[in-house]
XYZ file of C-alpha atoms in Angstrom:
742
model
C 83.146 44.963 240.931
C 82.371 41.179 240.590
C 84.362 38.484 242.019
C 85.445 37.254 238.558
C 86.826 40.623 237.634
C 88.906 40.584 240.809
C 90.198 37.254 239.672
C 90.756 38.176 236.033
C 94.395 38.724 236.556
C 94.807 35.326 238.112
C 92.950 33.811 235.195
C 95.218 35.320 232.700
C 98.196 34.322 234.678
C 96.986 30.680 234.727
C 96.539 30.749 230.913
C 100.175 31.760 230.514
C 101.315 29.393 233.223
C 103.919 26.788 232.568
C 102.916 23.823 230.140
C 102.963 21.309 233.030
C 99.811 22.972 234.398
C 97.598 21.330 231.628
C 95.324 24.385 231.733
C 91.705 23.110 230.998
C 90.128 26.680 231.568
C 88.679 28.658 228.777
C 91.204 30.772 226.798
C 90.672 34.580 226.418
C 89.960 34.372 222.746
C 86.850 33.419 220.635
C 87.330 30.813 217.957
C 87.316 32.187 214.322
C 83.771 32.225 212.683
C 83.115 30.507 209.443
C 83.537 32.815 206.537
C 80.377 34.002 204.655
C 81.713 32.562 201.309
C 84.175 29.678 201.834
C 87.420 29.709 199.706
C 87.697 27.562 196.701
C 89.520 24.188 196.968
C 93.173 24.611 197.539
C 93.034 28.271 198.262
C 93.770 30.120 201.580
C 91.705 33.138 202.336
C 93.164 35.392 205.184
C 92.640 38.755 206.915
C 94.886 40.883 209.110
C 95.348 44.251 210.619
C 98.779 44.611 208.944
C 100.751 42.597 206.274
C 104.453 42.469 205.498
C 106.138 40.588 202.744
C 109.814 39.833 202.597
C 110.432 39.098 198.894
C 113.871 37.847 199.410
C 112.862 35.082 201.867
C 109.424 34.813 200.369
C 107.853 35.168 203.800
C 104.463 36.671 204.518
C 104.069 38.154 208.044
C 100.535 38.991 209.114
C 99.850 40.763 212.380
C 96.785 42.031 214.533
C 93.893 39.693 214.633
C 95.009 37.336 211.787
C 92.399 34.974 210.403
C 93.074 32.242 207.787
C 90.587 29.845 206.090
C 91.166 26.747 203.902
C 88.770 23.897 203.290
C 86.906 23.938 206.462
C 89.961 24.705 208.637
C 89.987 28.088 210.359
C 92.655 29.721 212.311
C 92.922 32.818 214.518
C 96.185 34.376 215.976
C 97.933 37.548 216.890
C 100.678 36.932 214.465
C 101.356 34.496 211.540
C 104.491 33.970 209.572
C 103.890 32.057 206.442
C 106.956 30.713 204.498
C 105.882 30.241 200.945
C 108.913 28.257 199.919
C 108.587 25.517 202.571
C 104.742 25.858 203.219
C 105.362 26.287 206.946
C 103.148 28.484 208.978
C 104.019 29.664 212.400
C 101.275 31.352 214.546
C 101.765 32.887 217.924
C 99.584 34.815 220.421
C 96.040 33.768 221.425
C 95.766 30.899 218.798
C 92.463 29.236 217.954
C 92.145 26.582 215.266
C 88.739 25.050 214.263
C 88.515 21.844 212.373
C 85.525 20.898 210.048
C 84.098 18.714 212.964
C 83.675 21.802 215.103
C 86.503 21.039 217.522
C 88.588 24.107 218.593
C 92.279 23.870 219.561
C 93.891 26.624 221.439
C 97.712 27.258 221.978
C 100.460 29.697 222.624
C 102.521 28.756 219.611
C 101.648 26.480 216.623
C 103.618 25.233 213.652
C 101.458 24.201 210.679
C 101.671 23.308 207.011
C 99.825 25.602 204.678
C 96.990 23.095 204.643
C 96.202 24.091 208.210
C 95.535 20.436 208.949
C 98.626 19.235 210.652
C 101.281 20.739 212.964
C 102.694 21.131 216.550
C 101.032 23.214 219.225
C 102.499 24.319 222.510
C 100.285 24.565 225.681
C 97.382 23.064 223.664
C 93.720 23.132 224.645
C 91.215 21.167 222.590
C 87.575 21.902 223.161
C 85.541 19.237 221.602
C 82.319 19.747 219.862
C 80.505 17.318 222.062
C 81.604 19.396 225.139
C 84.703 17.646 226.639
C 88.191 19.138 226.616
C 91.769 18.102 226.363
C 94.736 20.049 227.493
C 98.487 19.230 227.104
C 102.019 20.535 227.251
C 102.443 19.943 223.752
C 100.104 18.558 220.990
C 100.528 17.321 217.519
C 97.872 17.491 214.723
C 98.213 14.908 211.865
C 96.818 15.517 208.339
C 93.953 13.041 209.100
C 92.802 15.171 212.050
C 94.370 12.806 214.781
C 95.681 14.864 217.780
C 98.389 13.367 219.854
C 99.068 15.076 223.205
C 102.018 14.653 225.614
C 101.435 15.054 229.349
C 97.737 15.738 228.913
C 94.471 15.922 230.878
C 90.860 15.324 229.789
C 87.609 16.300 231.447
C 83.991 16.755 230.393
C 83.187 18.811 233.521
C 82.582 22.439 233.925
C 85.862 24.490 234.380
C 84.082 27.718 235.530
C 81.746 28.182 238.360
C 78.281 29.975 238.264
C 80.007 33.364 238.213
C 82.156 32.441 235.202
C 85.345 32.092 237.379
C 87.789 29.333 236.614
C 87.655 26.389 238.966
C 89.209 22.921 239.091
C 87.015 20.322 237.549
C 85.269 17.661 239.729
C 87.224 15.021 237.980
C 89.694 14.687 235.223
C 91.968 11.982 233.620
C 95.634 12.826 233.371
C 97.991 10.747 231.231
C 101.515 10.517 229.831
C 100.017 10.443 226.288
C 96.527 10.928 224.886
C 95.445 10.323 221.287
C 92.297 11.828 220.080
C 90.880 10.304 216.816
C 87.942 12.486 215.410
C 86.998 9.860 212.675
C 86.423 7.335 215.461
C 85.083 9.780 218.031
C 87.320 8.234 220.799
C 90.121 9.282 223.158
C 92.923 6.846 223.856
C 95.009 6.921 227.079
C 98.506 5.656 227.928
C 99.738 5.938 231.641
C 96.516 7.458 232.765
C 95.358 8.293 236.339
C 91.991 9.454 237.579
C 92.028 12.729 239.515
C 88.981 13.244 241.799
C 88.435 16.728 243.388
C 91.883 17.771 242.233
C 93.696 14.811 243.948
C 95.216 11.807 242.014
C 93.364 8.844 243.315
C 93.463 5.821 240.915
C 96.003 4.663 238.282
C 94.164 3.247 235.215
C 95.147 0.711 232.651
C 95.454 1.500 229.008
C 91.860 2.261 227.894
C 89.718 4.467 225.603
C 86.231 6.135 225.619
C 83.962 7.841 223.109
C 83.685 11.563 223.256
C 79.834 11.493 222.667
C 77.309 11.721 219.876
C 77.048 7.907 219.657
C 77.282 4.742 221.826
C 80.249 2.555 221.768
C 81.500 -0.608 223.562
C 83.148 -0.341 226.989
C 82.718 -0.528 230.727
C 80.104 1.507 232.556
C 80.117 2.843 236.122
C 80.598 0.078 238.705
C 78.240 -0.668 241.510
C 79.496 -1.562 245.084
C 77.174 -2.545 248.020
C 77.045 -4.712 251.076
C 74.148 -6.827 252.471
C 73.930 -9.099 255.343
C 72.660 -11.860 253.227
C 75.088 -11.716 250.208
C 78.014 -9.861 251.777
C 80.054 -7.581 249.774
C 78.821 -7.088 246.166
C 80.890 -5.703 243.228
C 79.248 -5.341 239.766
C 80.959 -3.909 236.649
C 78.754 -3.524 233.536
C 80.201 -3.877 230.104
C 78.248 -2.534 227.134
C 78.825 -4.179 223.781
C 77.675 -2.007 220.708
C 76.190 -4.362 218.220
C 74.854 -1.764 215.742
C 73.785 1.904 216.085
C 70.363 0.705 217.191
C 71.241 -2.454 219.103
C 73.297 -3.051 222.270
C 74.050 -5.802 224.873
C 75.053 -5.034 228.615
C 76.673 -7.871 230.486
C 77.175 -7.497 234.083
C 78.781 -9.887 236.367
C 77.728 -9.550 240.159
C 80.412 -10.965 242.536
C 79.623 -11.551 246.126
C 81.696 -12.373 249.111
C 79.223 -14.679 250.814
C 77.436 -16.393 247.926
C 77.971 -17.507 244.341
C 78.161 -14.888 241.558
C 75.289 -13.876 239.544
C 75.182 -13.060 235.859
C 72.933 -10.226 234.451
C 72.443 -9.552 230.754
C 70.403 -6.869 229.046
C 69.622 -6.549 225.381
C 67.928 -3.496 223.731
C 67.003 -2.645 220.264
C 65.421 0.379 218.641
C 63.713 0.220 215.188
C 61.821 2.616 213.000
C 58.506 1.342 214.506
C 59.291 0.693 217.979
C 61.778 -0.726 220.542
C 62.180 -3.577 223.042
C 64.352 -4.505 225.967
C 64.992 -7.837 227.572
C 66.877 -8.311 230.828
C 67.724 -11.514 232.834
C 69.562 -12.570 236.005
C 70.809 -16.010 236.623
C 72.573 -17.612 239.769
C 72.580 -20.713 241.810
C 71.812 -21.275 245.490
C 70.642 -23.962 247.996
C 67.058 -25.159 247.348
C 66.394 -24.383 251.034
C 66.754 -20.659 250.145
C 63.742 -20.885 248.049
C 60.252 -20.753 249.830
C 58.741 -23.050 247.339
C 60.875 -26.037 248.512
C 59.323 -28.387 251.061
C 62.513 -29.341 252.726
C 64.042 -26.429 254.722
C 67.350 -28.366 255.236
C 67.930 -29.151 251.529
C 71.550 -28.314 250.544
C 71.392 -29.325 247.020
C 71.755 -26.357 244.627
C 69.304 -25.022 242.056
C 69.230 -22.421 239.461
C 67.492 -19.189 240.460
C 66.747 -16.174 238.186
C 64.488 -13.527 236.821
C 63.527 -12.361 233.362
C 61.822 -9.193 232.450
C 61.159 -7.448 229.018
C 59.159 -4.645 227.593
C 58.314 -3.794 223.944
C 56.247 -1.195 222.167
C 55.639 -0.814 218.407
C 53.663 1.890 216.535
C 52.658 0.570 213.126
C 50.454 3.493 212.104
C 49.138 6.540 213.917
C 46.264 4.557 215.087
C 47.580 0.944 215.499
C 50.146 -0.147 218.171
C 51.199 -3.199 219.923
C 52.988 -3.443 223.450
C 53.789 -6.176 225.936
C 55.648 -6.795 229.077
C 57.265 -9.915 230.510
C 58.099 -10.491 234.290
C 58.786 -13.961 235.598
C 61.057 -15.385 238.372
C 61.975 -18.865 239.604
C 60.779 -18.228 243.115
C 59.168 -15.788 245.486
C 62.175 -14.380 247.347
C 64.669 -14.005 244.601
C 63.997 -10.423 243.756
C 64.110 -9.184 247.451
C 67.259 -11.184 248.287
C 69.305 -9.652 245.447
C 67.708 -6.108 245.848
C 66.230 -6.261 242.296
C 62.491 -5.444 243.190
C 60.151 -5.314 246.084
C 56.976 -6.009 244.125
C 54.701 -8.712 245.398
C 53.183 -9.495 242.105
C 54.630 -9.876 238.659
C 52.351 -8.968 235.751
C 52.847 -10.193 232.206
C 50.758 -8.324 229.486
C 50.286 -8.266 225.742
C 48.105 -5.734 223.964
C 47.014 -4.800 220.442
C 45.504 -1.424 220.173
C 43.833 1.097 217.941
C 42.940 4.614 218.857
C 41.552 7.443 216.873
C 39.675 10.602 217.638
C 36.254 8.746 218.285
C 36.956 5.104 218.806
C 39.121 2.773 220.878
C 39.840 -0.869 220.231
C 42.124 -3.237 222.258
C 42.911 -6.896 222.624
C 44.749 -7.461 225.948
C 45.957 -10.565 227.809
C 47.726 -10.829 231.067
C 48.963 -13.301 233.554
C 50.130 -12.732 237.197
C 52.785 -14.466 239.142
C 52.293 -13.994 242.986
C 55.303 -13.414 245.234
C 53.198 -13.343 248.369
C 54.030 -16.079 250.803
C 50.511 -17.201 251.560
C 49.134 -16.870 248.079
C 48.500 -19.919 245.851
C 49.855 -19.567 242.291
C 46.979 -21.795 241.007
C 44.508 -19.102 242.240
C 46.058 -16.360 240.106
C 43.987 -15.427 237.088
C 45.004 -15.592 233.355
C 43.131 -13.411 230.873
C 43.170 -14.638 227.473
C 42.036 -12.222 226.285
C 39.994 -9.110 227.120
C 38.408 -7.411 223.959
C 37.239 -3.911 224.327
C 35.647 -1.647 221.788
C 34.362 1.838 222.470
C 32.778 4.298 220.092
C 31.923 8.026 220.818
C 29.306 9.803 218.737
C 29.043 13.509 219.234
C 25.865 15.485 218.591
C 23.797 12.490 217.879
C 20.396 14.203 218.104
C 21.756 17.596 217.076
C 21.263 19.105 220.548
C 24.869 18.940 221.636
C 24.524 15.554 223.168
C 27.103 12.638 223.205
C 26.584 8.854 222.971
C 29.283 6.340 223.981
C 28.959 2.663 223.087
C 31.043 -0.083 224.509
C 31.516 -3.751 223.747
C 33.659 -5.901 226.089
C 34.511 -9.528 226.575
C 36.797 -11.336 229.019
C 37.954 -14.824 229.739
C 39.518 -15.546 233.175
C 40.847 -18.932 233.889
C 42.692 -20.461 237.005
C 44.699 -23.575 237.406
C 43.205 -24.403 240.683
C 40.284 -21.945 240.910
C 37.271 -20.531 239.411
C 36.917 -19.762 235.744
C 34.881 -16.864 234.459
C 33.825 -15.719 231.039
C 32.019 -12.369 230.532
C 30.557 -10.335 227.621
C 28.552 -7.156 227.686
C 27.427 -4.288 225.572
C 26.534 -0.784 226.922
C 25.444 2.630 225.760
C 25.644 5.952 227.753
C 24.018 9.160 226.539
C 24.990 12.459 227.950
C 23.486 15.942 227.465
C 25.160 19.038 229.051
C 23.450 22.269 229.394
C 24.229 25.652 231.050
C 21.124 27.643 232.159
C 20.822 31.321 231.975
C 21.549 31.555 235.714
C 24.814 29.859 235.312
C 23.920 26.407 236.524
C 25.399 23.381 234.826
C 23.012 20.456 234.233
C 24.082 17.012 233.170
C 21.605 14.558 232.015
C 22.580 10.779 231.690
C 20.868 7.619 230.482
C 22.749 4.330 230.769
C 21.845 0.813 229.612
C 23.779 -2.395 229.600
C 23.338 -6.119 229.091
C 25.593 -8.857 230.411
C 26.194 -12.576 229.817
C 28.416 -14.606 232.199
C 29.472 -18.199 232.429
C 31.183 -19.456 235.483
C 32.790 -22.854 236.482
C 34.319 -24.344 239.720
C 32.600 -21.550 241.878
C 33.162 -23.535 245.162
C 37.012 -22.845 244.753
C 36.399 -19.202 245.654
C 36.526 -18.814 249.507
C 34.407 -15.718 249.736
C 30.786 -16.690 249.011
C 29.740 -13.225 247.849
C 32.421 -13.365 245.098
C 31.321 -16.678 243.596
C 28.163 -16.044 241.664
C 25.939 -18.883 240.420
C 27.431 -21.786 238.563
C 26.904 -21.820 234.644
C 25.342 -19.214 232.333
C 23.705 -15.986 233.842
C 22.420 -12.923 232.198
C 21.761 -9.465 233.525
C 20.157 -6.246 232.327
C 21.202 -2.842 233.827
C 19.686 0.535 233.483
C 20.070 3.969 235.109
C 18.976 7.488 234.732
C 20.937 10.355 236.246
C 20.628 14.068 236.622
C 23.446 16.233 238.114
C 23.322 19.977 238.832
C 26.432 22.269 239.599
C 26.070 25.960 240.512
C 29.338 27.764 240.468
C 29.292 30.944 242.523
C 32.456 33.138 241.971
C 33.543 36.177 243.710
C 36.506 38.164 245.029
C 37.895 37.944 248.448
C 41.311 39.023 250.106
C 42.692 40.233 246.808
C 41.933 36.893 245.200
C 39.092 34.818 243.890
C 36.850 32.247 245.662
C 34.542 29.631 243.906
C 31.798 27.915 245.788
C 30.005 25.048 243.772
C 27.087 23.263 245.345
C 26.404 19.765 243.689
C 23.309 17.748 243.584
C 22.952 14.361 241.806
C 19.849 12.120 241.461
C 20.323 8.555 240.232
C 17.402 6.082 239.578
C 18.243 2.535 238.978
C 16.060 -0.680 239.278
C 16.986 -3.712 241.225
C 19.273 -6.102 239.269
C 20.988 -9.479 239.674
C 24.219 -8.722 241.362
C 24.933 -11.666 243.680
C 24.127 -14.144 241.018
C 27.003 -12.815 239.025
C 30.699 -13.576 239.952
C 32.857 -10.699 241.384
C 36.214 -10.610 239.774
C 36.990 -6.873 239.300
C 34.835 -5.047 241.850
C 36.113 -6.329 245.072
C 38.118 -3.215 246.242
C 35.412 -0.654 247.090
C 35.603 2.245 249.470
C 33.738 5.503 249.404
C 35.941 8.483 248.670
C 35.894 11.873 246.946
C 36.768 10.252 243.589
C 33.794 8.074 243.269
C 31.112 10.024 245.326
C 29.270 11.415 242.297
C 30.142 8.461 240.160
C 27.282 6.694 238.293
C 28.565 3.362 239.569
C 30.712 3.459 242.738
C 32.056 0.003 242.300
C 35.496 -0.152 240.654
C 34.782 -2.661 238.001
C 32.037 -4.059 235.739
C 30.962 -7.083 237.704
C 29.005 -5.088 240.305
C 26.590 -2.211 239.587
C 24.998 -0.043 242.277
C 21.222 -0.759 241.817
C 19.801 1.750 244.180
C 18.102 5.074 243.591
C 20.018 7.751 245.477
C 20.720 11.452 245.907
C 24.138 12.728 246.295
C 24.905 16.091 247.529
C 27.927 18.128 248.475
C 29.990 21.298 247.682
C 33.368 22.283 246.168
C 35.139 25.348 247.391
C 38.291 26.848 245.792
C 40.286 29.985 246.999
C 42.962 31.550 244.749
C 45.241 34.094 246.220
C 48.627 35.157 244.950
C 50.952 32.252 245.494
C 48.228 30.284 247.446
C 45.596 27.696 246.159
C 43.118 26.150 248.478
C 40.656 23.427 247.138
C 38.067 21.568 249.260
C 35.234 19.086 248.536
C 32.784 17.379 250.791
C 29.681 15.295 250.190
C 27.291 12.463 251.322
C 24.672 10.359 249.569
C 21.236 9.134 250.578
C 19.648 5.973 249.336
C 16.019 6.702 248.290
C 14.721 3.109 248.579
C 14.794 0.889 251.697
C 15.979 -2.303 250.099
C 19.291 -3.714 251.401
C 22.463 -2.599 249.686
C 25.135 -4.889 248.309
C 28.046 -2.967 249.578
C 30.305 -4.821 252.160
C 30.451 -3.628 255.710
C 32.960 -0.883 256.395
C 32.757 0.795 252.974
C 30.659 3.684 254.293
C 27.811 2.774 251.918
C 25.871 0.102 253.778
C 23.203 2.303 255.341
C 20.740 4.519 253.642
C 22.851 7.560 254.601
C 26.405 7.214 253.600
C 29.472 8.418 255.508
C 30.812 11.860 254.827
C 33.795 12.001 252.485
C 35.919 14.804 251.491
C 39.256 16.147 250.325
C 41.286 19.299 251.075
C 44.269 20.402 249.153
C 46.534 23.298 249.906
C 49.431 24.669 247.779
C 51.708 27.530 248.621
C 53.786 28.541 245.620
C 56.187 25.644 244.930
C 57.124 25.307 248.560
C 54.191 23.476 250.248
C 51.672 20.936 248.952
C 49.279 19.184 251.421
C 46.450 16.786 250.419
C 44.172 15.401 253.012
C 41.496 12.819 252.279
C 38.953 11.577 254.814
C 35.824 9.580 255.640
C 33.786 10.509 258.660
C 31.266 8.229 260.264
C 27.806 9.472 259.581
C 26.659 8.712 263.133
C 29.647 9.407 265.475
C 31.787 11.478 263.231
C 34.728 9.062 263.971
C 37.416 9.122 261.260
C 37.125 5.947 259.187
C 39.789 6.870 256.677
C 42.419 9.447 257.285
C 45.071 10.001 254.610
C 47.611 12.826 254.332
C 50.232 13.471 251.867
C 52.454 16.562 252.381
C 55.551 17.998 250.636
C 57.360 20.917 252.206
C 60.450 22.535 250.792
C 62.345 23.280 247.648
C 63.785 20.859 245.035
C 67.071 20.567 247.048
C 65.814 20.574 250.617
C 62.316 19.048 251.276
C 60.390 16.747 253.538
C 57.696 14.209 252.479
C 54.983 13.007 254.875
C 52.459 10.340 254.288
C 50.063 9.051 256.798
C 47.223 6.537 256.223
C 44.689 5.161 258.743
C 41.891 2.870 257.758
C 39.362 2.247 260.527
C 36.498 0.385 258.924
C 35.038 -0.733 262.255
C 34.305 -4.290 261.102
C 35.006 -7.779 262.448
C 35.127 -9.590 259.152
C 38.465 -10.156 257.465
C 38.131 -8.690 253.992
C 40.395 -7.732 251.132
C 40.748 -4.104 252.411
C 41.622 -4.587 256.147
C 42.194 -1.967 258.766
C 45.661 -0.478 258.637
C 47.764 2.445 259.921
C 51.148 3.530 258.641
C 53.380 6.442 258.288
C 55.844 7.199 255.528
C 58.637 9.769 255.999
C 61.186 10.964 253.462
C 63.384 13.965 253.141
C 66.556 15.617 251.797
C 68.690 18.468 253.213
C 71.213 20.276 251.089
C 73.828 21.224 253.520
C 76.399 22.527 251.172
C 76.314 23.429 247.427
C 76.685 19.976 246.063
C 76.199 17.914 249.239
C 72.895 16.646 250.599
C 71.708 14.252 253.270
C 68.555 12.066 252.572
C 66.519 9.501 254.269
C 63.128 7.700 254.277
C 61.346 5.225 256.460
C 58.095 3.269 256.507
C 56.541 2.415 259.845
C 53.655 0.031 260.379
C 51.371 1.563 263.362
C 48.751 -1.226 262.969
C 47.886 -3.383 266.031
C 45.927 -6.514 266.498
C 42.992 -4.620 267.745
C 42.816 -2.983 264.211
C 43.689 -6.066 262.168
C 43.479 -9.643 263.725
C 45.941 -10.919 261.177
C 48.472 -8.290 261.798
C 51.796 -9.271 263.479
C 52.701 -5.611 264.179
C 52.674 -4.248 267.783
C 51.621 -0.896 266.933
C 55.097 0.558 265.951
C 56.827 -1.825 263.655
C 59.356 -0.373 261.201
C 59.305 -1.981 257.878
C 62.432 -0.509 256.364
C 64.382 2.793 256.394
C 67.232 4.361 254.375
C 69.739 6.993 255.204
C 72.432 8.284 252.885
C 74.783 11.210 251.903
C 75.403 12.315 248.338
C 77.490 14.585 246.355
C 76.322 15.565 242.946
C 77.331 18.280 240.420
C 77.256 18.656 236.685
C 79.316 15.634 235.951
C 79.795 13.464 239.193
C 77.463 11.673 241.440
C 78.874 10.070 244.633
C 76.866 8.563 247.415
C 76.732 6.208 250.348
C 73.487 4.738 251.476
C 72.491 2.636 254.547
C 69.329 0.709 254.360
C 67.789 -1.730 256.956
C 64.997 -4.192 256.348
C 63.048 -5.343 259.323
C 60.801 -8.010 257.552
C 62.249 -11.523 256.834
C 60.609 -13.485 253.995
C 62.517 -16.844 253.401
C 66.005 -16.056 252.483
C 65.310 -12.387 252.133
C 66.285 -11.753 255.690
C 66.158 -8.703 257.706
C 69.349 -6.743 258.303
C 71.603 -3.833 256.986
C 72.458 -3.020 253.573
C 75.189 -0.507 252.410
C 75.456 0.980 248.899
C 78.357 2.933 247.451
C 77.485 4.656 244.221
C 79.976 6.541 241.885
C 78.749 7.768 238.595
C 80.700 9.852 236.046
C 77.687 11.484 234.514
C 79.309 12.906 231.375
C 82.048 10.287 230.646
C 82.001 9.844 226.963
C 80.419 13.102 226.267
């Protein structure tokens, strides 16, 4: 016998308990179903197990599962007395009344008029169509559908546990008087009090909220936190419903140590797209801004941040999108815990995509928040124009041709300006031999035109290129062979795939061309077999080479293991153009690989590495692991870059570890935390200020979360100080009523 059946008697007793109990649990009766054929206007249709008629008093008494229907109103009861002279209907015993909106009212005794639309109900329970429920000692239904309840309670939370047994809702609102207006979709309270975990905790002013199905104006969940810099913070958002598709949220942030900050967010949804704009504004001392030259300046200045996003779909092919992110200074976002990004990117794009072509006009601008970066050196792209066309089966042999046209204009206020245009064509033919080998033949050609100004403003000489106009022709031929070998093992399947790629490319002008988009280069498993192992268009690998490696996969019940390893060899002896430390500077490259292990949904480990070709020393070691379930898990991330170079480049040596986890120690309670630790020392990076174990930040918190409440307390500590974004402790108290207004 289940636990619920053992408690069935208790549940029935609670339903019949005194009215003051404000019983929110389900009643042991199903609401009446709609009739197959609704009655005509003004007529009442009913059914019952037995029917008596008192001709003297003109009273009809129906008993045993009585059901009555009239104009969308439905009633079910054990017994109904209908006085035909007065039009009064009295129903008793397991009553359920459903209105046309789908709301169901339950009660022990109800007095109605013969329209079934109005009346008085004892021990009333109203289950709203949107999911919330109201219970009261006594309720009154008016002809317009308004329900007035005395000594009532409201909750949107579950009132039964996973086994179907009654339980106290996580939170509810009790009030002296509650009014529910279905035509407005709102519930109004007088003399209300919030009850959390069954305990009365907070008296509330007179207020109202929607029951769901649409947005409405009102206050949202507050936010409370403490930081060393700003002190205690209290934020209370207020949402203003301007139209069904438009809304404005105003949020005042009040601090104990600094001046208040205003936040506003406007969002709008249309038939073709949507956009959202958000802004912050406050005032502080100029010396709090890293841009000021006087660290003792006590005069005040406005500080703020503006961001927005928009996307519109005009036709199935054409769309436009954009994003806006701009701030007054470099530390505002960190100080007020809005964002930790070190760059803000603004974009605008017009795009057309169909089955075989792509066209886009894109522009972007970047605002740097890094302390040592000059804003004048940040590029502005106005615009990049990119067109691609794919032609299948061009020669009728299953081949594919892809043509690309691209142009880009980069300008800097204090730096180098670059304009670029190119046209390229790539032809691929894929074949499978009778022995099962997969052969891919590729031919590639491209022509470039560059114009460069102010090249001396670029500090790294290899990035500058030659001043003025430069042209370049690129060509390459490639053949790649894969041979999948598949067989059974250990009750599963394994697959071994040797790979061999040959690429022939003549020497081209590379260093005469500026390098804007190919600066970040490192050999790994993702670009080992790429036609061009540079990340962008400005550099092209102009060496003939052979690349070889193998992929291995093992699939067992619940276990998946994948691995890849490879190396390349440059066939010609001319010097390469790759920077030192990338693993590609010698004729033989370093070994690179990836190993991935998955065990059901419990373990996921990905390991990427690069081994020195001579000493087998690890030059890149990256591990990302996830262990656990959705409620209890651990995340481990480790990265070590050991490029073994003395030059200071864009990608410097680094070592760090990232840890995060969550432990569910009760049904709805969990403990979580995360940390990032910089393990770099000056022997690895001359510019590093770390000592080999330098925490960057950590977070620790506890949280309760169920179907309708999230309550948490988080402690975060920052160890880095940038201007007025100082190191120190931050505490955040979060309380969210997840289904309020449902």
